Amino acid sequence: MRKKIALIGGGQIGQILAMLAAQKEMGDIVVLDIPDYVNPVKGKALDLMEMAPHGNYDAEITGTSDYKDITGADVVIITAGLPRKAGMTREDLLSTNIKIISAVAAGVKENAPDAFCIVLTNPLDAMVYTFHKLTGFPKNQVVGMAGTLDTARYRAFLSMELGVSVTDIAGTVLGGHGPTMVPLPRLTTVGGVPLTDIADQDLIDRVVDRTRKAGTEIVQLFGKGSAFFSPAWSAIVIAESYLKDKKRVLPCAALCEGEYDVSGLFIGVPCLIGAKGLEKIFEISLSDDEKAKLQVTKEKVQATVDECNV
Ligand code: APR
């Protein structure tokens, strides 16, 4: 029997998620959206079924607004919620998206209580916190997709600046999904060569700054709406590591209980993702400067979570 992937939200990111999951034959795909948008998601699902002969994939892809249709899902990926428009911060979405995430949490809890859940809705760290709190799911079953995207952006910008293959750049980004995130140049390598040996401080500062503002750069270009290709791919990487027990080490927003001196908050940390979901959080020995930056991002995430009041 095929695996089942439930996508809650069939907008910009949801539709790319559906296409990637189909092309990768990750399983059958159900795209759930609000009743007012159910026909467009049914249409998108049908369009993807009709792409299958050329895409060479076998999958049943359906659109729905009924949570019963996600029953038995192995993975649930949540993008339901408003995206940013130019001039907005992720936190500006809080009051609307918290209501949406609350409804989604109820639907997922009732119909797919064993699924591995990946939250993308912004403000990410607060929305994954809320989803986890309202479902009461074990911490290994819920992660937020943020660091995987932030690290991809960091690697992409380094590749552009250095003129080297992006595949040879390894590094990670810790912290909240926003301008306070903490890229770690000290631990970044290019084909095994330390970044700090081959790049000057100006270049590193430029890339770190661009990474922190990368989501906003895209929002400003789009005008209305936020990034969708790269967030979708980042979530697929996490889902695939779970479904195939690949045990990839990916930066995700995970519930920390003492790690990095963080307790009771979801924050971006290096996570081992395998068949048991979040199997381990790796702790890095940080420098004093990195610790101070992590403290700033932690306070920012805490302030947003405090506003959630759930
Ligand atoms: N249940 C299910 N789907 C919902 C609900 C709900 N309660 N409320 C809204 N949606 C759907 C919308 O109808 C829309 O189809 O969520 C979808 C969101 O799609 P887009 O508006 O295109 O937004 P997208 O770019 O996909 O981003 C979604 O992810 O990265 C974050 O900041 C981004 O919060 C935003 C989310």
Short mmCIF file of N, CA and C in Angstrom, two decimals, residues 17-186:
data_model
loop_
_atom_site.label_atom_id
_atom_site.label_comp_id
_atom_site.label_asym_id
_atom_site.label_seq_id
_atom_site.Cartn_x
_atom_site.Cartn_y
_atom_site.Cartn_z
N LEU A 17 4.10 21.59 -3.33
CA LEU A 17 4.29 20.38 -2.51
C LEU A 17 3.65 19.17 -3.19
N ALA A 18 2.43 19.37 -3.69
CA ALA A 18 1.72 18.26 -4.34
C ALA A 18 2.49 17.79 -5.57
N MET A 19 3.00 18.73 -6.34
CA MET A 19 3.73 18.34 -7.55
C MET A 19 5.01 17.59 -7.20
N LEU A 20 5.74 18.10 -6.22
CA LEU A 20 7.01 17.44 -5.86
C LEU A 20 6.75 16.06 -5.26
N ALA A 21 5.75 15.97 -4.39
CA ALA A 21 5.46 14.68 -3.76
C ALA A 21 5.04 13.65 -4.81
N ALA A 22 4.30 14.13 -5.81
CA ALA A 22 3.89 13.22 -6.90
C ALA A 22 5.10 12.79 -7.71
N GLN A 23 5.90 13.76 -8.12
CA GLN A 23 7.06 13.43 -8.97
C GLN A 23 8.02 12.49 -8.26
N LYS A 24 8.08 12.61 -6.94
CA LYS A 24 8.98 11.74 -6.17
C LYS A 24 8.30 10.45 -5.75
N GLU A 25 7.05 10.26 -6.17
CA GLU A 25 6.27 9.07 -5.81
C GLU A 25 6.33 8.79 -4.31
N MET A 26 6.09 9.85 -3.54
CA MET A 26 6.15 9.68 -2.08
C MET A 26 4.90 8.98 -1.55
N GLY A 27 3.84 8.96 -2.34
CA GLY A 27 2.61 8.29 -1.90
C GLY A 27 1.40 8.94 -2.54
N ASP A 28 0.22 8.55 -2.08
CA ASP A 28 -1.00 9.22 -2.53
C ASP A 28 -1.10 10.56 -1.81
N ILE A 29 -1.74 11.51 -2.47
CA ILE A 29 -1.71 12.89 -1.95
C ILE A 29 -3.14 13.43 -1.83
N VAL A 30 -3.44 13.95 -0.65
CA VAL A 30 -4.73 14.62 -0.43
C VAL A 30 -4.44 16.08 -0.14
N VAL A 31 -5.05 16.97 -0.90
CA VAL A 31 -4.88 18.41 -0.66
C VAL A 31 -6.17 18.94 -0.05
N LEU A 32 -6.06 19.45 1.17
CA LEU A 32 -7.26 19.95 1.87
C LEU A 32 -7.21 21.47 1.97
N ASP A 33 -8.33 22.10 1.65
CA ASP A 33 -8.41 23.55 1.78
C ASP A 33 -9.81 23.91 2.28
N ILE A 34 -10.07 25.18 2.46
CA ILE A 34 -11.39 25.61 2.96
C ILE A 34 -12.47 25.34 1.88
N PRO A 35 -13.74 25.20 2.29
CA PRO A 35 -14.80 24.91 1.32
C PRO A 35 -14.82 25.90 0.15
N ASP A 36 -14.57 27.20 0.43
CA ASP A 36 -14.60 28.19 -0.65
C ASP A 36 -13.54 27.95 -1.71
N TYR A 37 -12.50 27.21 -1.34
CA TYR A 37 -11.38 27.00 -2.27
C TYR A 37 -11.27 25.54 -2.69
N VAL A 38 -12.33 24.76 -2.40
CA VAL A 38 -12.21 23.32 -2.67
C VAL A 38 -12.18 23.02 -4.16
N ASN A 39 -12.91 23.78 -4.97
CA ASN A 39 -12.88 23.51 -6.41
C ASN A 39 -11.50 23.77 -7.02
N PRO A 40 -10.87 24.91 -6.69
CA PRO A 40 -9.50 25.07 -7.20
C PRO A 40 -8.56 23.93 -6.78
N VAL A 41 -8.66 23.46 -5.53
CA VAL A 41 -7.72 22.37 -5.15
C VAL A 41 -8.09 21.05 -5.83
N LYS A 42 -9.38 20.85 -6.07
CA LYS A 42 -9.77 19.66 -6.84
C LYS A 42 -9.21 19.77 -8.26
N GLY A 43 -9.28 20.97 -8.79
CA GLY A 43 -8.75 21.20 -10.14
C GLY A 43 -7.24 20.98 -10.21
N LYS A 44 -6.55 21.48 -9.19
CA LYS A 44 -5.08 21.30 -9.17
C LYS A 44 -4.74 19.81 -9.07
N ALA A 45 -5.51 19.10 -8.24
CA ALA A 45 -5.26 17.66 -8.07
C ALA A 45 -5.49 16.93 -9.39
N LEU A 46 -6.56 17.28 -10.08
CA LEU A 46 -6.86 16.63 -11.36
C LEU A 46 -5.79 16.97 -12.40
N ASP A 47 -5.37 18.21 -12.40
CA ASP A 47 -4.30 18.64 -13.33
C ASP A 47 -3.04 17.80 -13.11
N LEU A 48 -2.73 17.55 -11.84
CA LEU A 48 -1.53 16.74 -11.53
C LEU A 48 -1.72 15.28 -11.94
N MET A 49 -2.95 14.77 -11.84
CA MET A 49 -3.22 13.40 -12.31
C MET A 49 -2.99 13.33 -13.83
N GLU A 50 -3.35 14.43 -14.49
CA GLU A 50 -3.21 14.45 -15.95
C GLU A 50 -1.77 14.71 -16.39
N MET A 51 -0.94 15.17 -15.45
CA MET A 51 0.49 15.36 -15.73
C MET A 51 1.25 14.03 -15.59
N ALA A 52 0.63 13.07 -14.88
CA ALA A 52 1.32 11.82 -14.52
C ALA A 52 1.87 11.04 -15.72
N PRO A 53 1.15 10.95 -16.85
CA PRO A 53 1.69 10.15 -17.96
C PRO A 53 3.05 10.67 -18.44
N HIS A 54 3.24 11.98 -18.45
CA HIS A 54 4.55 12.52 -18.84
C HIS A 54 5.50 12.57 -17.65
N GLY A 55 4.94 12.74 -16.47
CA GLY A 55 5.79 12.80 -15.27
C GLY A 55 6.21 11.42 -14.80
N ASN A 56 5.61 10.40 -15.37
CA ASN A 56 5.97 9.01 -15.02
C ASN A 56 5.83 8.72 -13.54
N TYR A 57 4.71 9.13 -12.96
CA TYR A 57 4.50 8.77 -11.56
C TYR A 57 3.12 8.15 -11.40
N ASP A 58 3.01 7.26 -10.41
CA ASP A 58 1.73 6.68 -10.05
C ASP A 58 1.36 7.19 -8.67
N ALA A 59 0.28 7.91 -8.60
CA ALA A 59 -0.20 8.42 -7.31
C ALA A 59 -1.64 8.83 -7.49
N GLU A 60 -2.41 8.65 -6.44
CA GLU A 60 -3.78 9.18 -6.46
C GLU A 60 -3.73 10.55 -5.82
N ILE A 61 -4.15 11.57 -6.53
CA ILE A 61 -4.07 12.94 -6.02
C ILE A 61 -5.49 13.51 -6.00
N THR A 62 -5.93 13.94 -4.81
CA THR A 62 -7.31 14.41 -4.69
C THR A 62 -7.35 15.74 -3.91
N GLY A 63 -8.40 16.49 -4.16
CA GLY A 63 -8.65 17.72 -3.42
C GLY A 63 -9.89 17.56 -2.56
N THR A 64 -9.92 18.19 -1.40
CA THR A 64 -11.06 18.04 -0.49
C THR A 64 -11.14 19.23 0.47
N SER A 65 -12.28 19.35 1.15
CA SER A 65 -12.34 20.26 2.30
C SER A 65 -12.81 19.49 3.53
N ASP A 66 -12.80 18.16 3.43
CA ASP A 66 -13.31 17.31 4.51
C ASP A 66 -12.14 16.59 5.20
N TYR A 67 -11.96 16.90 6.47
CA TYR A 67 -10.82 16.31 7.20
C TYR A 67 -10.87 14.78 7.24
N LYS A 68 -12.05 14.20 7.07
CA LYS A 68 -12.11 12.72 7.09
C LYS A 68 -11.22 12.13 5.99
N ASP A 69 -11.01 12.90 4.93
CA ASP A 69 -10.21 12.39 3.81
C ASP A 69 -8.71 12.33 4.12
N ILE A 70 -8.29 12.89 5.24
CA ILE A 70 -6.86 12.77 5.58
C ILE A 70 -6.62 11.58 6.52
N THR A 71 -7.68 10.84 6.82
CA THR A 71 -7.54 9.68 7.72
C THR A 71 -6.45 8.73 7.21
N GLY A 72 -5.59 8.33 8.13
CA GLY A 72 -4.54 7.38 7.78
C GLY A 72 -3.30 8.03 7.17
N ALA A 73 -3.26 9.37 7.15
CA ALA A 73 -2.09 10.03 6.57
C ALA A 73 -0.83 9.69 7.35
N ASP A 74 0.25 9.43 6.61
CA ASP A 74 1.55 9.19 7.26
C ASP A 74 2.25 10.51 7.56
N VAL A 75 2.06 11.45 6.66
CA VAL A 75 2.68 12.78 6.83
C VAL A 75 1.62 13.84 6.58
N VAL A 76 1.62 14.86 7.41
CA VAL A 76 0.75 16.03 7.21
C VAL A 76 1.66 17.26 7.08
N ILE A 77 1.49 17.99 5.99
CA ILE A 77 2.29 19.21 5.81
C ILE A 77 1.33 20.40 5.77
N ILE A 78 1.56 21.35 6.66
CA ILE A 78 0.58 22.42 6.88
C ILE A 78 1.08 23.76 6.33
N THR A 79 0.36 24.26 5.34
CA THR A 79 0.65 25.60 4.81
C THR A 79 -0.59 26.48 4.88
N ALA A 80 -1.64 26.00 5.53
CA ALA A 80 -2.87 26.79 5.63
C ALA A 80 -2.57 28.10 6.34
N GLY A 81 -3.04 29.19 5.76
CA GLY A 81 -2.81 30.48 6.40
C GLY A 81 -2.44 31.54 5.40
N LEU A 82 -2.49 32.79 5.85
CA LEU A 82 -2.14 33.89 4.97
C LEU A 82 -0.65 33.99 4.79
N PRO A 83 -0.19 34.33 3.59
CA PRO A 83 1.22 34.68 3.41
C PRO A 83 1.41 36.20 3.58
N ARG A 84 2.66 36.63 3.64
CA ARG A 84 2.94 38.07 3.77
C ARG A 84 2.71 38.79 2.46
N LYS A 85 2.40 40.06 2.58
CA LYS A 85 2.44 40.96 1.42
C LYS A 85 3.59 41.94 1.67
N ALA A 86 3.99 42.68 0.65
CA ALA A 86 5.10 43.62 0.80
C ALA A 86 4.83 44.55 1.98
N GLY A 87 5.86 44.77 2.80
CA GLY A 87 5.73 45.68 3.93
C GLY A 87 5.29 45.01 5.22
N MET A 88 4.91 43.73 5.13
CA MET A 88 4.47 43.02 6.34
C MET A 88 5.61 42.20 6.94
N THR A 89 5.60 42.06 8.27
CA THR A 89 6.50 41.10 8.90
C THR A 89 5.73 39.78 9.07
N ARG A 90 6.46 38.72 9.37
CA ARG A 90 5.78 37.43 9.60
C ARG A 90 4.84 37.55 10.81
N GLU A 91 5.25 38.38 11.78
CA GLU A 91 4.45 38.52 13.00
C GLU A 91 3.10 39.19 12.71
N ASP A 92 3.04 39.98 11.62
CA ASP A 92 1.76 40.63 11.27
C ASP A 92 0.68 39.60 10.93
N LEU A 93 1.09 38.38 10.66
CA LEU A 93 0.14 37.33 10.28
C LEU A 93 -0.46 36.63 11.49
N LEU A 94 0.09 36.94 12.66
CA LEU A 94 -0.20 36.12 13.85
C LEU A 94 -1.69 35.95 14.13
N SER A 95 -2.42 37.07 14.22
CA SER A 95 -3.80 36.96 14.71
C SER A 95 -4.67 36.14 13.75
N THR A 96 -4.45 36.29 12.45
CA THR A 96 -5.25 35.51 11.49
C THR A 96 -4.80 34.05 11.49
N ASN A 97 -3.51 33.85 11.40
CA ASN A 97 -3.04 32.48 11.22
C ASN A 97 -3.20 31.62 12.47
N ILE A 98 -3.25 32.26 13.63
CA ILE A 98 -3.45 31.45 14.85
C ILE A 98 -4.84 30.81 14.83
N LYS A 99 -5.82 31.53 14.30
CA LYS A 99 -7.17 30.95 14.21
C LYS A 99 -7.16 29.79 13.21
N ILE A 100 -6.46 29.99 12.13
CA ILE A 100 -6.41 28.93 11.10
C ILE A 100 -5.68 27.70 11.65
N ILE A 101 -4.56 27.92 12.32
CA ILE A 101 -3.79 26.78 12.86
C ILE A 101 -4.60 26.06 13.94
N SER A 102 -5.39 26.80 14.68
CA SER A 102 -6.21 26.15 15.71
C SER A 102 -7.22 25.20 15.06
N ALA A 103 -7.84 25.65 13.97
CA ALA A 103 -8.80 24.79 13.26
C ALA A 103 -8.08 23.58 12.65
N VAL A 104 -6.90 23.82 12.11
CA VAL A 104 -6.13 22.73 11.48
C VAL A 104 -5.72 21.71 12.54
N ALA A 105 -5.28 22.21 13.70
CA ALA A 105 -4.85 21.29 14.77
C ALA A 105 -5.99 20.37 15.18
N ALA A 106 -7.20 20.94 15.28
CA ALA A 106 -8.36 20.11 15.66
C ALA A 106 -8.62 19.04 14.61
N GLY A 107 -8.57 19.43 13.35
CA GLY A 107 -8.85 18.48 12.26
C GLY A 107 -7.80 17.38 12.17
N VAL A 108 -6.55 17.75 12.34
CA VAL A 108 -5.47 16.75 12.25
C VAL A 108 -5.50 15.82 13.46
N LYS A 109 -5.73 16.40 14.62
CA LYS A 109 -5.76 15.60 15.85
C LYS A 109 -6.84 14.52 15.75
N GLU A 110 -7.99 14.90 15.23
CA GLU A 110 -9.10 13.95 15.17
C GLU A 110 -8.93 12.90 14.07
N ASN A 111 -8.32 13.30 12.97
CA ASN A 111 -8.34 12.41 11.80
C ASN A 111 -7.00 11.77 11.43
N ALA A 112 -5.89 12.36 11.87
CA ALA A 112 -4.59 11.77 11.51
C ALA A 112 -3.65 11.84 12.72
N PRO A 113 -4.08 11.22 13.84
CA PRO A 113 -3.32 11.42 15.08
C PRO A 113 -1.93 10.78 15.09
N ASP A 114 -1.65 9.92 14.10
CA ASP A 114 -0.34 9.27 14.10
C ASP A 114 0.61 9.86 13.05
N ALA A 115 0.16 10.89 12.36
CA ALA A 115 0.98 11.42 11.27
C ALA A 115 2.17 12.22 11.80
N PHE A 116 3.25 12.21 11.02
CA PHE A 116 4.38 13.11 11.27
C PHE A 116 4.00 14.45 10.65
N CYS A 117 4.05 15.51 11.45
CA CYS A 117 3.49 16.80 11.01
C CYS A 117 4.60 17.84 10.82
N ILE A 118 4.53 18.51 9.68
CA ILE A 118 5.51 19.55 9.36
C ILE A 118 4.73 20.85 9.13
N VAL A 119 5.03 21.86 9.94
CA VAL A 119 4.30 23.13 9.86
C VAL A 119 5.14 24.16 9.10
N LEU A 120 4.49 24.85 8.15
CA LEU A 120 5.17 25.91 7.39
C LEU A 120 4.56 27.29 7.62
N THR A 121 3.34 27.31 8.13
CA THR A 121 2.61 28.57 8.28
C THR A 121 3.38 29.55 9.17
N ASN A 122 3.41 30.81 8.77
CA ASN A 122 4.10 31.85 9.53
C ASN A 122 3.16 32.61 10.45
N PRO A 123 3.67 33.21 11.52
CA PRO A 123 5.06 33.20 11.98
C PRO A 123 5.42 31.80 12.51
N LEU A 124 6.38 31.19 11.84
CA LEU A 124 6.60 29.76 11.93
C LEU A 124 6.78 29.21 13.35
N ASP A 125 7.70 29.84 14.09
CA ASP A 125 8.04 29.27 15.41
C ASP A 125 6.84 29.29 16.35
N ALA A 126 6.01 30.31 16.21
CA ALA A 126 4.81 30.41 17.06
C ALA A 126 3.70 29.49 16.55
N MET A 127 3.61 29.31 15.24
CA MET A 127 2.55 28.46 14.70
C MET A 127 2.82 26.98 14.98
N VAL A 128 4.08 26.57 14.91
CA VAL A 128 4.38 25.16 15.21
C VAL A 128 4.20 24.91 16.72
N TYR A 129 4.55 25.90 17.52
CA TYR A 129 4.32 25.82 18.97
C TYR A 129 2.84 25.62 19.25
N THR A 130 2.00 26.45 18.61
CA THR A 130 0.55 26.40 18.82
C THR A 130 -0.02 25.06 18.36
N PHE A 131 0.42 24.62 17.19
CA PHE A 131 -0.07 23.35 16.65
C PHE A 131 0.27 22.20 17.61
N HIS A 132 1.49 22.21 18.10
CA HIS A 132 1.92 21.15 19.02
C HIS A 132 1.10 21.20 20.31
N LYS A 133 0.93 22.40 20.83
CA LYS A 133 0.21 22.55 22.10
C LYS A 133 -1.25 22.08 21.95
N LEU A 134 -1.88 22.47 20.87
CA LEU A 134 -3.31 22.14 20.70
C LEU A 134 -3.54 20.67 20.35
N THR A 135 -2.62 20.07 19.64
CA THR A 135 -2.80 18.64 19.32
C THR A 135 -2.38 17.76 20.49
N GLY A 136 -1.39 18.23 21.26
CA GLY A 136 -0.84 17.39 22.32
C GLY A 136 -0.03 16.23 21.78
N PHE A 137 0.35 16.29 20.51
CA PHE A 137 1.15 15.21 19.91
C PHE A 137 2.52 15.13 20.59
N PRO A 138 3.13 13.94 20.61
CA PRO A 138 4.48 13.84 21.15
C PRO A 138 5.45 14.73 20.37
N LYS A 139 6.50 15.19 21.04
CA LYS A 139 7.39 16.16 20.41
C LYS A 139 8.12 15.61 19.18
N ASN A 140 8.27 14.29 19.11
CA ASN A 140 8.97 13.72 17.95
C ASN A 140 8.10 13.76 16.69
N GLN A 141 6.82 14.07 16.88
CA GLN A 141 5.85 13.99 15.77
C GLN A 141 5.59 15.34 15.10
N VAL A 142 6.19 16.41 15.64
CA VAL A 142 5.88 17.76 15.13
C VAL A 142 7.17 18.56 14.96
N VAL A 143 7.39 19.04 13.74
CA VAL A 143 8.51 19.97 13.53
C VAL A 143 8.04 21.13 12.65
N GLY A 144 8.78 22.21 12.71
CA GLY A 144 8.52 23.35 11.83
C GLY A 144 9.60 23.41 10.77
N MET A 145 9.16 23.70 9.54
CA MET A 145 10.11 23.85 8.45
C MET A 145 10.59 25.29 8.43
N ALA A 146 11.81 25.53 8.81
CA ALA A 146 12.32 26.89 8.73
C ALA A 146 13.82 26.85 8.47
N GLY A 147 14.55 26.22 9.39
CA GLY A 147 16.00 26.17 9.24
C GLY A 147 16.43 25.46 7.96
N THR A 148 15.63 24.50 7.52
CA THR A 148 15.99 23.79 6.28
C THR A 148 15.96 24.77 5.11
N LEU A 149 14.99 25.66 5.12
CA LEU A 149 14.90 26.70 4.09
C LEU A 149 15.97 27.77 4.31
N ASP A 150 16.13 28.22 5.55
CA ASP A 150 17.12 29.27 5.82
C ASP A 150 18.52 28.80 5.44
N THR A 151 18.81 27.53 5.72
CA THR A 151 20.13 26.98 5.37
C THR A 151 20.28 26.87 3.85
N ALA A 152 19.20 26.50 3.16
CA ALA A 152 19.25 26.43 1.69
C ALA A 152 19.55 27.81 1.11
N ARG A 153 18.90 28.83 1.68
CA ARG A 153 19.14 30.20 1.20
C ARG A 153 20.59 30.62 1.47
N TYR A 154 21.06 30.31 2.65
CA TYR A 154 22.45 30.63 3.04
C TYR A 154 23.44 29.96 2.07
N ARG A 155 23.19 28.68 1.79
CA ARG A 155 24.08 27.95 0.86
C ARG A 155 23.99 28.53 -0.55
N ALA A 156 22.78 28.89 -0.97
CA ALA A 156 22.61 29.45 -2.32
C ALA A 156 23.37 30.77 -2.45
N PHE A 157 23.27 31.63 -1.43
CA PHE A 157 23.94 32.93 -1.50
C PHE A 157 25.47 32.75 -1.47
N LEU A 158 25.94 31.80 -0.67
CA LEU A 158 27.39 31.55 -0.64
C LEU A 158 27.87 31.05 -1.99
N SER A 159 27.08 30.17 -2.59
CA SER A 159 27.45 29.64 -3.91
C SER A 159 27.53 30.76 -4.94
N MET A 160 26.57 31.69 -4.88
CA MET A 160 26.58 32.82 -5.84
C MET A 160 27.80 33.72 -5.62
N GLU A 161 28.13 33.95 -4.36
CA GLU A 161 29.25 34.87 -4.05
C GLU A 161 30.60 34.23 -4.36
N LEU A 162 30.71 32.93 -4.06
CA LEU A 162 32.02 32.27 -4.18
C LEU A 162 32.24 31.66 -5.56
N GLY A 163 31.16 31.48 -6.33
CA GLY A 163 31.29 30.85 -7.64
C GLY A 163 31.67 29.38 -7.53
N VAL A 164 31.11 28.70 -6.53
CA VAL A 164 31.35 27.25 -6.37
C VAL A 164 30.01 26.53 -6.34
N SER A 165 30.08 25.22 -6.57
CA SER A 165 28.84 24.44 -6.58
C SER A 165 28.14 24.51 -5.22
N VAL A 166 26.85 24.74 -5.28
CA VAL A 166 26.06 24.81 -4.06
C VAL A 166 26.07 23.48 -3.31
N THR A 167 26.27 22.39 -4.06
CA THR A 167 26.23 21.07 -3.40
C THR A 167 27.44 20.86 -2.49
N ASP A 168 28.50 21.62 -2.70
CA ASP A 168 29.70 21.45 -1.86
C ASP A 168 29.68 22.32 -0.61
N ILE A 169 28.65 23.13 -0.48
CA ILE A 169 28.59 24.02 0.69
C ILE A 169 27.77 23.35 1.78
N ALA A 170 28.39 23.18 2.94
CA ALA A 170 27.69 22.59 4.09
C ALA A 170 27.70 23.60 5.23
N GLY A 171 26.57 23.73 5.86
CA GLY A 171 26.49 24.67 6.98
C GLY A 171 25.13 24.58 7.62
N THR A 172 24.90 25.40 8.62
CA THR A 172 23.59 25.37 9.25
C THR A 172 23.22 26.75 9.79
N VAL A 173 21.92 26.91 9.99
CA VAL A 173 21.37 28.15 10.53
C VAL A 173 20.51 27.77 11.73
N LEU A 174 20.76 28.40 12.86
CA LEU A 174 19.98 28.13 14.07
C LEU A 174 18.97 29.25 14.32
N GLY A 175 18.05 28.99 15.26
CA GLY A 175 17.21 30.07 15.79
C GLY A 175 15.87 30.22 15.12
N GLY A 176 15.25 31.36 15.36
CA GLY A 176 13.91 31.63 14.85
C GLY A 176 13.92 31.92 13.36
N HIS A 177 12.74 31.77 12.74
CA HIS A 177 12.60 32.01 11.30
C HIS A 177 12.28 33.48 11.09
N GLY A 178 13.33 34.29 11.06
CA GLY A 178 13.16 35.73 10.90
C GLY A 178 14.52 36.39 10.96
N PRO A 179 14.54 37.71 11.00
CA PRO A 179 15.81 38.45 10.92
C PRO A 179 16.79 38.17 12.05
N THR A 180 16.33 37.53 13.14
CA THR A 180 17.26 37.24 14.24
C THR A 180 17.91 35.86 14.11
N MET A 181 17.60 35.14 13.04
CA MET A 181 18.18 33.79 12.87
C MET A 181 19.71 33.84 12.94
N VAL A 182 20.33 32.70 13.21
CA VAL A 182 21.77 32.70 13.46
C VAL A 182 22.51 31.74 12.51
N PRO A 183 22.92 32.22 11.32
CA PRO A 183 23.78 31.40 10.47
C PRO A 183 25.13 31.21 11.17
N LEU A 184 25.79 30.08 10.92
CA LEU A 184 27.04 29.78 11.62
C LEU A 184 28.23 29.67 10.64
N PRO A 185 28.79 30.82 10.21
CA PRO A 185 29.91 30.78 9.26
C PRO A 185 31.12 30.02 9.82
N ARG A 186 31.33 30.08 11.13
CA ARG A 186 32.48 29.42 11.75
C ARG A 186 32.48 27.92 11.43
#
